[in-house]
Coordinates of C-alpha atoms in Angstrom, one line a residue:
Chain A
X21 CA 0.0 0.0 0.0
X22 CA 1.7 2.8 -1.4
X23 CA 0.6 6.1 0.6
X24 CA 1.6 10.0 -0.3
X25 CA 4.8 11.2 -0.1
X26 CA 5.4 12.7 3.5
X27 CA 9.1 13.9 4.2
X28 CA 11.9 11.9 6.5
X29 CA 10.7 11.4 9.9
X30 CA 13.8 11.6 12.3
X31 CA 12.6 13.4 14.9
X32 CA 13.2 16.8 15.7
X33 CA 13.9 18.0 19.6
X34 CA 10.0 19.2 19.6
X35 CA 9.2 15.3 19.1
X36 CA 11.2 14.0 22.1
X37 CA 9.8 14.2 25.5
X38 CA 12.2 16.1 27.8
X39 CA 14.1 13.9 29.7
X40 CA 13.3 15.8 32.9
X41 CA 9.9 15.6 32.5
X42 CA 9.6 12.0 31.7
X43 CA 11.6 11.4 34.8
X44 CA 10.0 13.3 37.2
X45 CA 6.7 11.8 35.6
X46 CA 8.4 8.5 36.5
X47 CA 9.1 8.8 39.6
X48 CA 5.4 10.6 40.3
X49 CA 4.0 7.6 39.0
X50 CA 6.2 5.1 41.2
X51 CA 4.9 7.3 44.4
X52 CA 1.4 6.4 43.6
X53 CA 1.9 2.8 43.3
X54 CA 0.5 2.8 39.3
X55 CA 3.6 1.4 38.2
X56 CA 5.5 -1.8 39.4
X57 CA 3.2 -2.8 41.5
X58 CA 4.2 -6.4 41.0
X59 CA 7.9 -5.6 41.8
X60 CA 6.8 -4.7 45.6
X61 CA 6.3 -8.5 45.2
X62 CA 8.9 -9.7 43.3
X63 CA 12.3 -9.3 45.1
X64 CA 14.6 -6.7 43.6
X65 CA 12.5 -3.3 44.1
X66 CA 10.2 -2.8 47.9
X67 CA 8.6 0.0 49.2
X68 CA 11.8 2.0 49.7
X69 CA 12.1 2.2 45.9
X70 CA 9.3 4.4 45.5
X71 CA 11.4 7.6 46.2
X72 CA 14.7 6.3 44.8
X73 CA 14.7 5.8 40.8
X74 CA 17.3 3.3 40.3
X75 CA 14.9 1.8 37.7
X76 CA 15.2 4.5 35.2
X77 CA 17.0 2.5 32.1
X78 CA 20.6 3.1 31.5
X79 CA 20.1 2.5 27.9
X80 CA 20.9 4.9 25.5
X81 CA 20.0 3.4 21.8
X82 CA 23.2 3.9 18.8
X83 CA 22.3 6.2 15.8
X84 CA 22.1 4.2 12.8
X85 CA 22.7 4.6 9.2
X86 CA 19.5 4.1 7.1
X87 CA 17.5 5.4 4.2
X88 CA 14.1 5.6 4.0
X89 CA 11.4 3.6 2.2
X90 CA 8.5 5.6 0.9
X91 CA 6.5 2.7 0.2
X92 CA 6.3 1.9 3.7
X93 CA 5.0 5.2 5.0
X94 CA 1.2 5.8 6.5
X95 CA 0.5 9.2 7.9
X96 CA -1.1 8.2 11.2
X97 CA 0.1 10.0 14.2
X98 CA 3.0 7.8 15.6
X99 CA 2.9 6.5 19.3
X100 CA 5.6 8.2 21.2
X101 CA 9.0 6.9 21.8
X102 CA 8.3 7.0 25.6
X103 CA 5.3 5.0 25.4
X104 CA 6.8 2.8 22.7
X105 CA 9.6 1.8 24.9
X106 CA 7.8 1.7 28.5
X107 CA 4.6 -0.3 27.3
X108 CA 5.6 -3.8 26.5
X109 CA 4.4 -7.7 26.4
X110 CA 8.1 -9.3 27.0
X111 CA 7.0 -12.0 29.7
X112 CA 10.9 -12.8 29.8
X113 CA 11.2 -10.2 32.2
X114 CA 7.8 -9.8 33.8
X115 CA 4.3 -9.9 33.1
X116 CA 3.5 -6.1 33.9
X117 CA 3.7 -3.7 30.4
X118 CA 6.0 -1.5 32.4
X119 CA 8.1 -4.7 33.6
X120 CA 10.1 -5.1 30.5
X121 CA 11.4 -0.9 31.0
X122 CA 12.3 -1.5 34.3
X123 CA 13.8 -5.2 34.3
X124 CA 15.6 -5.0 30.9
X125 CA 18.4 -3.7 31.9
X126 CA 20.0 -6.2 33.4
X127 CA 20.2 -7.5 29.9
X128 CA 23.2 -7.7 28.0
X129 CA 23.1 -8.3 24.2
X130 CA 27.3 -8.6 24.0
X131 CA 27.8 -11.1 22.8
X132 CA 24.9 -12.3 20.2
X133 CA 24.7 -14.4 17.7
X134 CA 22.0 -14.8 15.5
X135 CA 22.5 -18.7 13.6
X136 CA 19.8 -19.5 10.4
X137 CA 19.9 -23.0 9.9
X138 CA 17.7 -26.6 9.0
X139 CA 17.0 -27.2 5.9
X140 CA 19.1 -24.4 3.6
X141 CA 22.2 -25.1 1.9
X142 CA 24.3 -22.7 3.4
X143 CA 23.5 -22.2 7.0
X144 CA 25.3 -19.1 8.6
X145 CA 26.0 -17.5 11.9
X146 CA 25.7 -13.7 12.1
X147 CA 27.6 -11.4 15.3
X148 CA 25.7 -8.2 16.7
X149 CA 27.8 -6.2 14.3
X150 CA 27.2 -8.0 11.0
X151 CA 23.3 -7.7 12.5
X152 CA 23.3 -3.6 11.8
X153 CA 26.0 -4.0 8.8
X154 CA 25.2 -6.7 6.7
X155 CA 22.0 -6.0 5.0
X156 CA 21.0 -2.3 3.6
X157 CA 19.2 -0.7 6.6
X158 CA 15.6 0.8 6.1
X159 CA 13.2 2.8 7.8
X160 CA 9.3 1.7 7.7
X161 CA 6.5 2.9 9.7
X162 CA 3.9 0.1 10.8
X163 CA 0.8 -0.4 13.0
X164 CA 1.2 -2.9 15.2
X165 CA -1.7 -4.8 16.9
X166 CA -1.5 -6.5 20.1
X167 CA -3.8 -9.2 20.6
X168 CA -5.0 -7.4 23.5
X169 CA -7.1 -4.7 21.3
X170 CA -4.5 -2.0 21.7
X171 CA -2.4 -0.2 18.7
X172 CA 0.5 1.5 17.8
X173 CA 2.2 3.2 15.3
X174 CA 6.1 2.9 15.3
X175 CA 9.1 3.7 12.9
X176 CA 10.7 0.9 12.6
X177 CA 14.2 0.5 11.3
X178 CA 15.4 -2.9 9.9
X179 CA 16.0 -5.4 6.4
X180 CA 13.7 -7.9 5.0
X181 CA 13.0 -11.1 6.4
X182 CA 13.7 -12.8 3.3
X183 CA 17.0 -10.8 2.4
X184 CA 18.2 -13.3 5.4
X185 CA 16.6 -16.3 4.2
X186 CA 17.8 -15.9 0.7
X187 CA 21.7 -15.6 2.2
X188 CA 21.2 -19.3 3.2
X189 CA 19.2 -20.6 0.3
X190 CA 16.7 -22.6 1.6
X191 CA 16.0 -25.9 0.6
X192 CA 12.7 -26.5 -1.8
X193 CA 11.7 -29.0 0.7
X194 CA 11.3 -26.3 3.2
X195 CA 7.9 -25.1 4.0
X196 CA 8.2 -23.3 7.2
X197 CA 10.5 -21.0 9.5
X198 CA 10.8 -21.4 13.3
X199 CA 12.0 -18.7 14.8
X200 CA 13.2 -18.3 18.6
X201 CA 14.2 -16.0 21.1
X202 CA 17.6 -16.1 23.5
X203 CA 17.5 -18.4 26.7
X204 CA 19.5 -16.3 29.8
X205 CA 17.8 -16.8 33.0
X206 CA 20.2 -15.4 34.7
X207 CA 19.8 -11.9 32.6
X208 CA 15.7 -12.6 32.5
X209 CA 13.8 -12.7 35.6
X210 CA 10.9 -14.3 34.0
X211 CA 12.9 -17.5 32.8
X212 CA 14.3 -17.7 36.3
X213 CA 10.7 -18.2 37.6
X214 CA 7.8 -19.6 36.5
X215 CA 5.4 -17.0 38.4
X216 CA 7.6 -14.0 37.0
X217 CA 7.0 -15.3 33.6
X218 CA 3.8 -16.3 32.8
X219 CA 3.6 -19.6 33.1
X220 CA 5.5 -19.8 29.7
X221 CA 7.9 -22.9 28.9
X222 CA 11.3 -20.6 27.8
X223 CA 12.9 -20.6 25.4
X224 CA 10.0 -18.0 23.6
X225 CA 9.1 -19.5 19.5
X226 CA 7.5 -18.3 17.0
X227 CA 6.7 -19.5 13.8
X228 CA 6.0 -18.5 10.4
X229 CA 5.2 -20.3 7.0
X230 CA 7.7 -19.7 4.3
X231 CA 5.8 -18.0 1.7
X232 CA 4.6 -15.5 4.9
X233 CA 8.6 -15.5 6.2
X234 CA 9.5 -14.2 2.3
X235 CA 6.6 -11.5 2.2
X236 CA 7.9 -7.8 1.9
X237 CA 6.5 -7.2 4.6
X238 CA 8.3 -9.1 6.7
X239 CA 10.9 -6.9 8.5
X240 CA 13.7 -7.9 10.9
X241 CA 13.8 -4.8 12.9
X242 CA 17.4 -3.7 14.5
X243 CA 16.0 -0.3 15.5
X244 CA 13.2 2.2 15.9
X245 CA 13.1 6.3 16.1
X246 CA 16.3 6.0 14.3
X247 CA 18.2 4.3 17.1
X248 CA 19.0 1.0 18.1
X249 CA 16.3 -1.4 19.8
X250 CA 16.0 -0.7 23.5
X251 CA 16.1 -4.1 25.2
X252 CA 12.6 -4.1 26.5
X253 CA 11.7 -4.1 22.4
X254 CA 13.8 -7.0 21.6
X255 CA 17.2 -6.1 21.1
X256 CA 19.6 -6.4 19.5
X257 CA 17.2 -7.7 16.5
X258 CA 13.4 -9.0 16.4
X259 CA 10.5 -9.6 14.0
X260 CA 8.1 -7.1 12.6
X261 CA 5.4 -8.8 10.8
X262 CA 2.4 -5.9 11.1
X263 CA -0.6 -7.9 9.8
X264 CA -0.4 -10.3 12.5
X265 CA -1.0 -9.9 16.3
X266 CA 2.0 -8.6 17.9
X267 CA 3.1 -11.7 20.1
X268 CA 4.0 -13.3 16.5
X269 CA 6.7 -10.4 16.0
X270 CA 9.0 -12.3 17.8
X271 CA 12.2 -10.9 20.2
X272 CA 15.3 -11.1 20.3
X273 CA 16.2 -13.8 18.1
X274 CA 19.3 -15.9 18.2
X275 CA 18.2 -19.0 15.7
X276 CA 16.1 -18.9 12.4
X277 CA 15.3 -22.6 11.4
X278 CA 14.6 -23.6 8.6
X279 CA 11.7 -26.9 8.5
X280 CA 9.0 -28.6 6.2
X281 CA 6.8 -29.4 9.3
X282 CA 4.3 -26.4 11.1
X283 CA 7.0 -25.1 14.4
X284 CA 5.3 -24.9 17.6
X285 CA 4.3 -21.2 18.9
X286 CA 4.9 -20.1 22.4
X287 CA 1.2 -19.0 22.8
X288 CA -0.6 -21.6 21.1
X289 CA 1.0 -24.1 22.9
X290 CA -0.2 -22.5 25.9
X291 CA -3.6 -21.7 25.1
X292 CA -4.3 -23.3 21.9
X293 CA -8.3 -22.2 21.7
X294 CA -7.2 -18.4 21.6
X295 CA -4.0 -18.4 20.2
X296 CA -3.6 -19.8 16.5
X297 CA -0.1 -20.6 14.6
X298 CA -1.6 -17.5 11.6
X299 CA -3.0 -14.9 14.3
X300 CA -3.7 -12.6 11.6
X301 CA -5.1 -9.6 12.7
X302 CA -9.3 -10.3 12.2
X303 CA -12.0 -8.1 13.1
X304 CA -14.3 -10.6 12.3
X305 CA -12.7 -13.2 14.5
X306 CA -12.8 -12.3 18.4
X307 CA -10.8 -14.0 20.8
X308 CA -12.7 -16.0 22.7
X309 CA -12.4 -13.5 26.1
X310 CA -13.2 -10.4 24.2
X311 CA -14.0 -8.5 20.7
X312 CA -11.2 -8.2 18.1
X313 CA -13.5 -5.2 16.5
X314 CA -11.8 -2.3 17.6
X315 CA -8.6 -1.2 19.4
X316 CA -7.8 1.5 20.9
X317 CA -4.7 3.5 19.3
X318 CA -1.6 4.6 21.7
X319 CA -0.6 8.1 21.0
X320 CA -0.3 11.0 23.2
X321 CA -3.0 12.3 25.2
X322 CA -5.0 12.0 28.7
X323 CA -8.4 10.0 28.8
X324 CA -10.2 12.5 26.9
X325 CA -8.3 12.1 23.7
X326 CA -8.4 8.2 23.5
X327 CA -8.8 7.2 20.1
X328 CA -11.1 3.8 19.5
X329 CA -11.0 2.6 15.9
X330 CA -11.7 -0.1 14.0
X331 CA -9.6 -2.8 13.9
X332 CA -9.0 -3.5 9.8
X333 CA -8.8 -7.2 8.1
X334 CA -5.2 -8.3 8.1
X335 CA -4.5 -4.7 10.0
X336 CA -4.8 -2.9 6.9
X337 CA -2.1 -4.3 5.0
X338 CA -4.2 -6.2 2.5
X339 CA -1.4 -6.8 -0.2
X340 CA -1.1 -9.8 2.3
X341 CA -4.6 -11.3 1.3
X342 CA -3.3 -13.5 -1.5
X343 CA -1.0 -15.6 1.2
X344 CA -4.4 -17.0 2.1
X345 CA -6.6 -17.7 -0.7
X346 CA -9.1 -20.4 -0.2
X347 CA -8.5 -20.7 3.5
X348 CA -11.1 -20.5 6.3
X349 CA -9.7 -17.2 8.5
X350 CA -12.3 -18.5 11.1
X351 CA -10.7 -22.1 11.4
X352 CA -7.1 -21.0 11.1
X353 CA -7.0 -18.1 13.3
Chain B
X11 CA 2.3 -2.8 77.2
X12 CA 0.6 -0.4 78.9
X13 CA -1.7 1.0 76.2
X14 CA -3.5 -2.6 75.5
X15 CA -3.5 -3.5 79.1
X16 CA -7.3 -2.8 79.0
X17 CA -9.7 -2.3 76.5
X18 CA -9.4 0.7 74.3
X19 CA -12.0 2.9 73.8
X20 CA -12.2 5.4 71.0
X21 CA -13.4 8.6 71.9
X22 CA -16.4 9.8 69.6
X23 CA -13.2 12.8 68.4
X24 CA -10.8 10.1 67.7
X25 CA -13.4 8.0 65.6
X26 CA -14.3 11.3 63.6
X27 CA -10.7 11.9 62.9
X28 CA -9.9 8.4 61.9
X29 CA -12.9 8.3 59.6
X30 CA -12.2 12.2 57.9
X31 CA -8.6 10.4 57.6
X32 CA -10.3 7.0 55.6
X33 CA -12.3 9.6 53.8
X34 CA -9.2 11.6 52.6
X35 CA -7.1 9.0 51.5
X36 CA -9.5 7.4 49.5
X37 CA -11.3 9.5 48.0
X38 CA -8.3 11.7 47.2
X39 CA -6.1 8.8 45.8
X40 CA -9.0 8.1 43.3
X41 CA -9.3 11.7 42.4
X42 CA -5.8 11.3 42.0
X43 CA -6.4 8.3 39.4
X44 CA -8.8 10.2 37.3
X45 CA -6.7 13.5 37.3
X46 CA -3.5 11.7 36.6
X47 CA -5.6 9.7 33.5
X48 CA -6.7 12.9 32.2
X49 CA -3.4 14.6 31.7
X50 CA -1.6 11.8 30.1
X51 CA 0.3 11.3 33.6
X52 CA -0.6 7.1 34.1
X53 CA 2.0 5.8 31.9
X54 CA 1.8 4.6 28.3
X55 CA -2.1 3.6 28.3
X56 CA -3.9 5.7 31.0
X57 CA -7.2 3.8 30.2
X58 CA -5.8 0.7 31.5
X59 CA -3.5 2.3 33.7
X60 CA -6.9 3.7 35.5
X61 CA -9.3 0.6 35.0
X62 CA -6.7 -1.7 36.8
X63 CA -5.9 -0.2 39.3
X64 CA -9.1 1.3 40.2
X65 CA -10.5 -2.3 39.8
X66 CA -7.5 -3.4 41.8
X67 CA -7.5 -1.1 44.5
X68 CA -11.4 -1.9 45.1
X69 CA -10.2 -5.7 45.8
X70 CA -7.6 -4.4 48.3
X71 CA -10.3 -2.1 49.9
X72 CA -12.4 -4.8 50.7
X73 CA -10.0 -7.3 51.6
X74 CA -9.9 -4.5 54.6
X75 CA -12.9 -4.9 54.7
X76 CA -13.1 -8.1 55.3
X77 CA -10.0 -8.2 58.0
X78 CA -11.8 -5.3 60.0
X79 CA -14.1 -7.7 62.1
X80 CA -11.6 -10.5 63.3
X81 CA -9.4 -7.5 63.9
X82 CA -12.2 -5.9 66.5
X83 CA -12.5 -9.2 68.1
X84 CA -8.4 -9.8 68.2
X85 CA -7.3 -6.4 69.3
X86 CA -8.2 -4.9 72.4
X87 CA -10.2 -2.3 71.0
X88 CA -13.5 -3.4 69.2
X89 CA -14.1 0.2 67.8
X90 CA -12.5 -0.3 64.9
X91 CA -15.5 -2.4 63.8
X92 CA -17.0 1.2 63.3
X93 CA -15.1 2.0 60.3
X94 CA -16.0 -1.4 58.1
X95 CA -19.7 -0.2 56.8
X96 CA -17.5 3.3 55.4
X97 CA -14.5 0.6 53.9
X98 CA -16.8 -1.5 52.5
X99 CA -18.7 1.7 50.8
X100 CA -15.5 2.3 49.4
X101 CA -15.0 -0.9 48.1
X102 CA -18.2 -1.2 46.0
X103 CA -17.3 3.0 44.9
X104 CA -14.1 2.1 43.5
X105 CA -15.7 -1.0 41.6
X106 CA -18.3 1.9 40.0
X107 CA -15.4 3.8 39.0
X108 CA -13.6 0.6 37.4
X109 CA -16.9 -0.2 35.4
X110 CA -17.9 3.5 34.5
X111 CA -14.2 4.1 33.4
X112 CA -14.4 0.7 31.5
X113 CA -17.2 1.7 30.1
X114 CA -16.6 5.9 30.0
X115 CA -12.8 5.2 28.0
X116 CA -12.0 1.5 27.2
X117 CA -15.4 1.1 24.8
X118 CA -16.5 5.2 24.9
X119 CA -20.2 4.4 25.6
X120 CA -20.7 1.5 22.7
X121 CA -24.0 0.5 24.8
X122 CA -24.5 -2.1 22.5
X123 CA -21.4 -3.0 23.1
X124 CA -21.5 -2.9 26.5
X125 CA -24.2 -5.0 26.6
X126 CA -23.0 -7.5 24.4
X127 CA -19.2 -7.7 26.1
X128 CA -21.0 -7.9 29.8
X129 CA -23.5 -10.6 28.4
X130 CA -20.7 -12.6 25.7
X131 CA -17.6 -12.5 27.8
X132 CA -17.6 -14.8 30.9
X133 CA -14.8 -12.6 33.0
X134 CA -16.9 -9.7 32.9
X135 CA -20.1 -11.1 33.3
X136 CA -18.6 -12.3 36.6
X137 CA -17.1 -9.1 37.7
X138 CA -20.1 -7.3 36.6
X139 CA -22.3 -9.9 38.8
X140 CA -19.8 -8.7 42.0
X141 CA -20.4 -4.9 41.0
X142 CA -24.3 -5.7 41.6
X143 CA -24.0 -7.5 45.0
X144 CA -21.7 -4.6 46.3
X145 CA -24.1 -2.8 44.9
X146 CA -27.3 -4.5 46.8
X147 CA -24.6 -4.2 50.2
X148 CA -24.2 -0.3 49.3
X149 CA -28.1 0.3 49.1
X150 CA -28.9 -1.8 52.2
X151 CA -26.3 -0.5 54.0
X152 CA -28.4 2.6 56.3
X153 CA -28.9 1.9 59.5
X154 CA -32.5 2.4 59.0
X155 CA -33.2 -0.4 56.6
X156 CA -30.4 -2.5 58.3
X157 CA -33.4 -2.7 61.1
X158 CA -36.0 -3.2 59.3
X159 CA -34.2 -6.5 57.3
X160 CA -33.8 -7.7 60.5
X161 CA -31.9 -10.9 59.9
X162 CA -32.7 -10.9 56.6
X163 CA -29.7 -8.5 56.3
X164 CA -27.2 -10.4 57.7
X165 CA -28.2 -13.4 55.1
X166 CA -27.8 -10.5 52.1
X167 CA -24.0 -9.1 53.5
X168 CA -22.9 -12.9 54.2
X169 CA -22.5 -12.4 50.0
X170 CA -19.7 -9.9 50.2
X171 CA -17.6 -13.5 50.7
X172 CA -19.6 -14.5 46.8
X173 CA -17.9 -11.1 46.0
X174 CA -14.8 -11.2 46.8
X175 CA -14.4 -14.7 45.3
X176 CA -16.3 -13.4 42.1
X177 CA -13.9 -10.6 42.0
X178 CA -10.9 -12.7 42.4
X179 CA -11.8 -14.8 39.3
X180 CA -13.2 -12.2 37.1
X181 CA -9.1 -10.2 37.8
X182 CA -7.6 -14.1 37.5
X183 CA -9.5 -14.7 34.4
X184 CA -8.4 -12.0 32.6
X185 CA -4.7 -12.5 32.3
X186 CA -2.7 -14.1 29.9
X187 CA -0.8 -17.1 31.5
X188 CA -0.2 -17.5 35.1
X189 CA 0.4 -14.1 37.1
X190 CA 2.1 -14.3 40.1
X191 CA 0.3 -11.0 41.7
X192 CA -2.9 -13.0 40.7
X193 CA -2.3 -15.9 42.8
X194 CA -1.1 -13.6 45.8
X195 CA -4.8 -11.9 46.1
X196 CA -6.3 -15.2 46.2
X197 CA -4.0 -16.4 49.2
X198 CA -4.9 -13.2 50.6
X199 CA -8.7 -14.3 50.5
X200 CA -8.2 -17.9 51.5
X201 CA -6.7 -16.2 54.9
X202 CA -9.1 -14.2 55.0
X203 CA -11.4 -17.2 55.1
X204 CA -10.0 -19.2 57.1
X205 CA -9.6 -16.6 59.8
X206 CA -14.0 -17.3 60.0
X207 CA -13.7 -20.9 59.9
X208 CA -15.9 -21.0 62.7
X209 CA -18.6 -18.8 61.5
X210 CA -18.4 -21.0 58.3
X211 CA -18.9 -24.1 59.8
X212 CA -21.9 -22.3 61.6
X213 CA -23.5 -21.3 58.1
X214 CA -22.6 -24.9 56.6
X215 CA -24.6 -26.3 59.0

């Protein structure tokens, strides 16, 4: 979907939320209890915290070099770096949204290595530096839908999926990529603990059929707002696939495998009547606990200025329609 | 210790002070909620920032509640029983917030929709079925009409226990995967239960 011309994006100081403010709003937030209320239960922050702000992340994303693609481009207001970066669904380090800001930073991406392999004739290993150098970096701006009925708008910054899979030549026989996140308890609280976590059975996977994995659309993300990922979005590199439910855009990925049979996913292994292996973004199919209509967009703005839209067939991007001809949406959700 | 070496009594100006005290807190912290919300000061997602916690903070308020009357009989000073009818208010106000705000922001007055989400989807038809028995506590709850129930009224409050258990599985059944906060509240209400075995072996039988 090519939209109108609309000039670069990086952001100008007006953009950026004063660091001042945003910490004072922090810790203001903290006092009243709003935020991290599971931490007063979970070891590492108490009561004491409140006052102190030891959780304010030490991260400070790298510039990176990147053009722009206009194709990719849709002039909806963009959710805010701050909220982009301190409202996540990472269970690896909590189950709280504002768990992943306050927990990632015990997480170290040094050193990473990202390994495609299975069934390709020339399986590689990638280091974090051949992750931002290797392939031609772009800039695209997505929605993103979380399962959960809540939207956002984020630059990302990142190569296609199948520039990767094309490096290793995949085999004809391969029909599907499984895709899975790093396994470092002792850098992730919530693969230290079952309670912390969700429940989940670490390492995180994800999964994606190969003629989905090769789509355009497919991005492997390194970045957004220009910089590099924060860890709380899946550094140092992670899956943007924006017509499917968010928990498919998989984080921090250190193996790509190549298979002919359908990889298990994280979710729908744990709840396979409301998570499916597609998850494409459907307003016609709800999840069983609530509607799938309409979402509510993340942007700036108190409780008066909510925005609640409607939530649009494969989230809008319907150049993906053909990948499904002649399947029932309904059955394979 | 001196002080509990006899029954406390609470003079009729330290009961008025304790309850302005109950009244400031709680009102003012969810004055604070709706203010923060409206100036984009409750994180990323002040609609769920404010729903939650509202919804939460009604659960904690009635677990109070609920630990108010074994506290009157433990500690030497029964008085405090005078401030559960006022807790309890609070508990069922901060559930109306939770459901208007739920209803005000998260679906922006959809009635059909409302309808159809509090009749479709189990979790909140259960949490909507708490709101009306708090609801039925918070009308019958004048000393006036507490009289004329007679002991019809004690039947009726017995189902703030229904309640808080509804409550617990309507917050329980809204999370993805297992939550470890989750699992805390209900062990806070399986004390809570256990400190009236007695009174539940009484009703059993």
């Amino acid at each position: 979907m090519v939209k109108r011309f609309k000039p670069s994006v990086r952001l100008t100081e007006n953009d950026v939320t004063d660091e001042a403010i945003y910490q004072d709003r922090r810790r203001y937030l903290k006092a009243m209890g709003f935020v991290g209320a599971s931490s007063l239960l979970a070891g590492k922050a108490n009561a004491i915290d409140w006052f102190s702000d030891d959780d304010e992340s030490s991260f400070k994303g790298k510039p990176l070099d990147f053009s722009v693609n206009e194709n990719y481009r849709i002039s909806e207001t963009k959710t805010p770096y701050e909220k982009v970066t301190t409202y996540n669904n990472f269970f690896e380090f909590g189950t709280g949204k504002e768990d992943p800001a306050e927990y990632a930073d015990e997480f170290n991406t040094e050193p990473w290595t990202l390994t495609v392999d299975g069934m390709v004739e020339k399986p590689f290993t990638l280091d974090h530096a051949q992750l931002l150098n290797k392939f031609e970096l772009e800039e695209r701006i997505y929605r993103l839908r979380c399962v959960e009925a809540w939207s956002m708008v984020i630059p990302w910054i990142g190569f296609e999926l199948s520039a990767l899979l094309k490096e290793a030549a995949p085999l004809s026989s391969a029909k599907y990529v499984a895709l899975q996140t790093i396994e470092r308890p002792e850098q992730m609280r919530g693969q230290r603990s079952r309670f912390v976590g969700g429940g989940i059975d670490y390492p995180y996977v994800e999964g994606l059929r190969l003629d989905e994995a090769m789509h355009p659309l497919a991005l492997m993300t390194v970045g957004l707002y220009g910089k590099t990922l924060p860890p709380q979005n899946g550094a140092p590199i992670r899956l943007a696939v924006p017509w499917k439910y968010g928990f498919k855009s998989i984080k921090s990925i250190v193996r790509i495998t190549l298979t002919d049979k359908m990889p298990p996913t994280t979710w729908n292994r744990l709840a396979p009547q409301e998570y499916g292996f597609y998850a494409n973004v459907n307003p016609q199919v709800d999840h069983p606990r609530w509607s799938q209509a309409s979402e509510r967009r993340i942007t700036r703005g108190g409780l008066f200025s909510q925005e609640r839209i409607a939530t649009q067939l494969f989230n809008g991007y319907s150049e993906v329609a053909s990948l499904y001809k002649n399947m029932d949406l309904t059955r394979f959700f | 210790m001196t002080l509990f070496a006899r029954p406390v009594r609470l003079t009729q100006w330290q009961l008025l002070s304790t309850k302005i005290t109950v009244h400031v807190l709680l009102t003012g912290y969810l004055a604070l909620l709706f203010y923060a919300g409206v100036t984009d000061n409750l994180g990323a997602d002040p609609v769920k920032a404010l729903i939650h916690t509202s919804g939460i903070s009604s659960l904690k308020i009635l677990f109070i509640t609920l630990l108010v009357s074994p506290l009157a009989s433990l500690l030497p000073c029964g008085d405090v029983i005078k401030l559960r009818r006022m807790l309890g208010i609070y508990a069922f106000v901060y559930a109306l917030s939770h459901f208007l705000a739920y209803i005000a922001f998260e679906l922006q007055f959809e009635w059909s929709q409302v309808v159809s989400e509090i009749i479709a989807r189990p979790y909140i038809t259960v949490g909507f079925a708490a709101l009306i028995i708090l609801t039925l506590l918070t009308l019958t709850s004048p000393t006036v009409i507490r009289r004329k129930m007679g002991r019809r009224w004690q039947t009726l409050h017995n189902f703030i226990f229904v309640a808080g258990f509804l409550i617990i599985v309507h917050y329980w059944w809204s999370l993805k995967g297992i939550d470890f906060t989750a699992l805390t509240y209900a062990a806070i209400g399986l004390v809570l239960l256990l400190l009236r075995k007695n009174k539940l072996r009484r009703l059993i039988r």
